[in-house]
XYZ file of C-alpha atoms in Angstrom:
120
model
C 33.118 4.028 -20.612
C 29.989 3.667 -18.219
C 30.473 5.068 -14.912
C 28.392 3.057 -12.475
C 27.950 4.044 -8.722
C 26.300 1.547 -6.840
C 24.116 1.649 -3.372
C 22.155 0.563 -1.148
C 24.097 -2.439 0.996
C 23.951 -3.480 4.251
C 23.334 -5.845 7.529
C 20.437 -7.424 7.546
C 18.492 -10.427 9.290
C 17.757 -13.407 7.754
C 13.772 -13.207 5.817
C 14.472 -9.532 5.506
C 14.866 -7.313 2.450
C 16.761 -4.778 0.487
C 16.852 -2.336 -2.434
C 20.217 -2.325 -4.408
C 20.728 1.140 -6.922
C 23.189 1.479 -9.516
C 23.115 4.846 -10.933
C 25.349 4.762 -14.696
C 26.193 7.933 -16.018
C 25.855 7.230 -19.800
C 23.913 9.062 -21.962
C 22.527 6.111 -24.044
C 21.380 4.111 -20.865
C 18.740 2.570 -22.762
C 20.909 1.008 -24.951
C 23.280 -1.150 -22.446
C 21.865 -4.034 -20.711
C 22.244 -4.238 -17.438
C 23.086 -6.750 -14.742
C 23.792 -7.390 -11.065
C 26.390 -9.736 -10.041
C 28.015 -11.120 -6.368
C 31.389 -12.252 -5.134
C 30.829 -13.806 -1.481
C 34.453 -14.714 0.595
C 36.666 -16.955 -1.016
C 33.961 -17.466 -3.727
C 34.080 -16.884 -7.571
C 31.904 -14.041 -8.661
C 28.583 -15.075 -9.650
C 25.755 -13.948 -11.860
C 23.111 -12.370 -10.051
C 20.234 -11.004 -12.537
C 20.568 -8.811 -15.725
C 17.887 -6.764 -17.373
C 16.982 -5.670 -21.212
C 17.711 -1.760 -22.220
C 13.894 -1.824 -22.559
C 13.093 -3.567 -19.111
C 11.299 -5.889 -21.089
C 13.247 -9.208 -20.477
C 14.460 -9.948 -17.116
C 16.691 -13.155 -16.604
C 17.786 -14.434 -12.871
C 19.985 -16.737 -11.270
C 18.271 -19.991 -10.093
C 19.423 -19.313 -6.500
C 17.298 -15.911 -6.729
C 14.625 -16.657 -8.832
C 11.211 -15.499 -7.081
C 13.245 -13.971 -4.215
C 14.979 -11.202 -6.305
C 13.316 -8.631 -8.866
C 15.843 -6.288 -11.075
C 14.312 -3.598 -12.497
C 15.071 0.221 -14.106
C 13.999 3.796 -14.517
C 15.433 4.752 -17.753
C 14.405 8.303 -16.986
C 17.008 8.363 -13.796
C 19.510 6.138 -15.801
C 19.486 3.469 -12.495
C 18.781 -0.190 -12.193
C 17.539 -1.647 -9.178
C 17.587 -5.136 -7.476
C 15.344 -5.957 -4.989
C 16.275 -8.552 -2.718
C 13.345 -9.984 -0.605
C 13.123 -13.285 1.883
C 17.386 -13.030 1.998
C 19.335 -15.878 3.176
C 23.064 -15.997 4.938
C 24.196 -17.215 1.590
C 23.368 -14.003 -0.107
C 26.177 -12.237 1.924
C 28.469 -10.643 -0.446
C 29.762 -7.823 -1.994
C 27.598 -7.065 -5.151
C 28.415 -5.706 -8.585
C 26.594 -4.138 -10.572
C 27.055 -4.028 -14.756
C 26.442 -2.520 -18.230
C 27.051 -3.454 -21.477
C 25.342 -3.550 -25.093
C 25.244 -6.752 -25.418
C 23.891 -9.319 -22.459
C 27.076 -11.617 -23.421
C 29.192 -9.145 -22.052
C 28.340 -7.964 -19.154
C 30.223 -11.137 -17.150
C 33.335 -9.476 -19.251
C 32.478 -6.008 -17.053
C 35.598 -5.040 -15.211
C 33.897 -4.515 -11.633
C 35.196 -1.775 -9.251
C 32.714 -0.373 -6.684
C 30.355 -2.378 -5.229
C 28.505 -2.199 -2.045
C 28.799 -5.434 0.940
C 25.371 -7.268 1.509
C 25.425 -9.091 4.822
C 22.631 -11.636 6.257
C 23.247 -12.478 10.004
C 21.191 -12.625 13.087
């Protein structure tokens, strides 16, 4: 099983940014797909963005397409989401997730995460 430890959260104004980390220990990291996902308040949890073992294909939700850029260092087994131009409706609590196969990743039983909030 993966063990995934996720960081980076916080408050932060509207138009601002931030830099999510999710650091798996695995030792075939390259191998797993990863993908970020988001559960706001009384909300279901929502896809985010996921990203190839090879960092080669990148695919995003349409609510953070050209805002949001997921990316990873297979060398430090992380994966990164940076989250530019933010919005009040990107407050949640966000997931991060790893799994062979990019169908499976929703399946991901999420545990840690770490609480994005947008507010003046």
């Amino acid at each position: 099983q993966v063990q995934l430890v996720v960081s980076g959260g916080g408050l932060v104004q509207p138009g601002g940014s931030l830099r999510l980390s999710c650091a798996a220990s695995v030792r075939t990291f390259r191998s797993y797909y990863m993908g970020w996902f988001r559960q706001a308040p009384r909300k279901e949890r929502e896809f985010v963005a996921a990203i190839s073992g090879s960092g080669a294909n990148t695919y995003y939700a349409d609510s953070v397409k050209g805002r949001f850029t997921i990316s990873r260092d297979n060398a430090k087994n992380t994966v990164y989401l940076q989250m530019n131009s933010l919005k009040p409706e990107d407050t949640a609590v966000y997931y991060c997730a790893a799994d062979p196969m990019i169908g499976g990743l929703g399946s991901s039983i999420f545990r840690e995460g770490t609480q994005v909030t947008i507010s003046s």
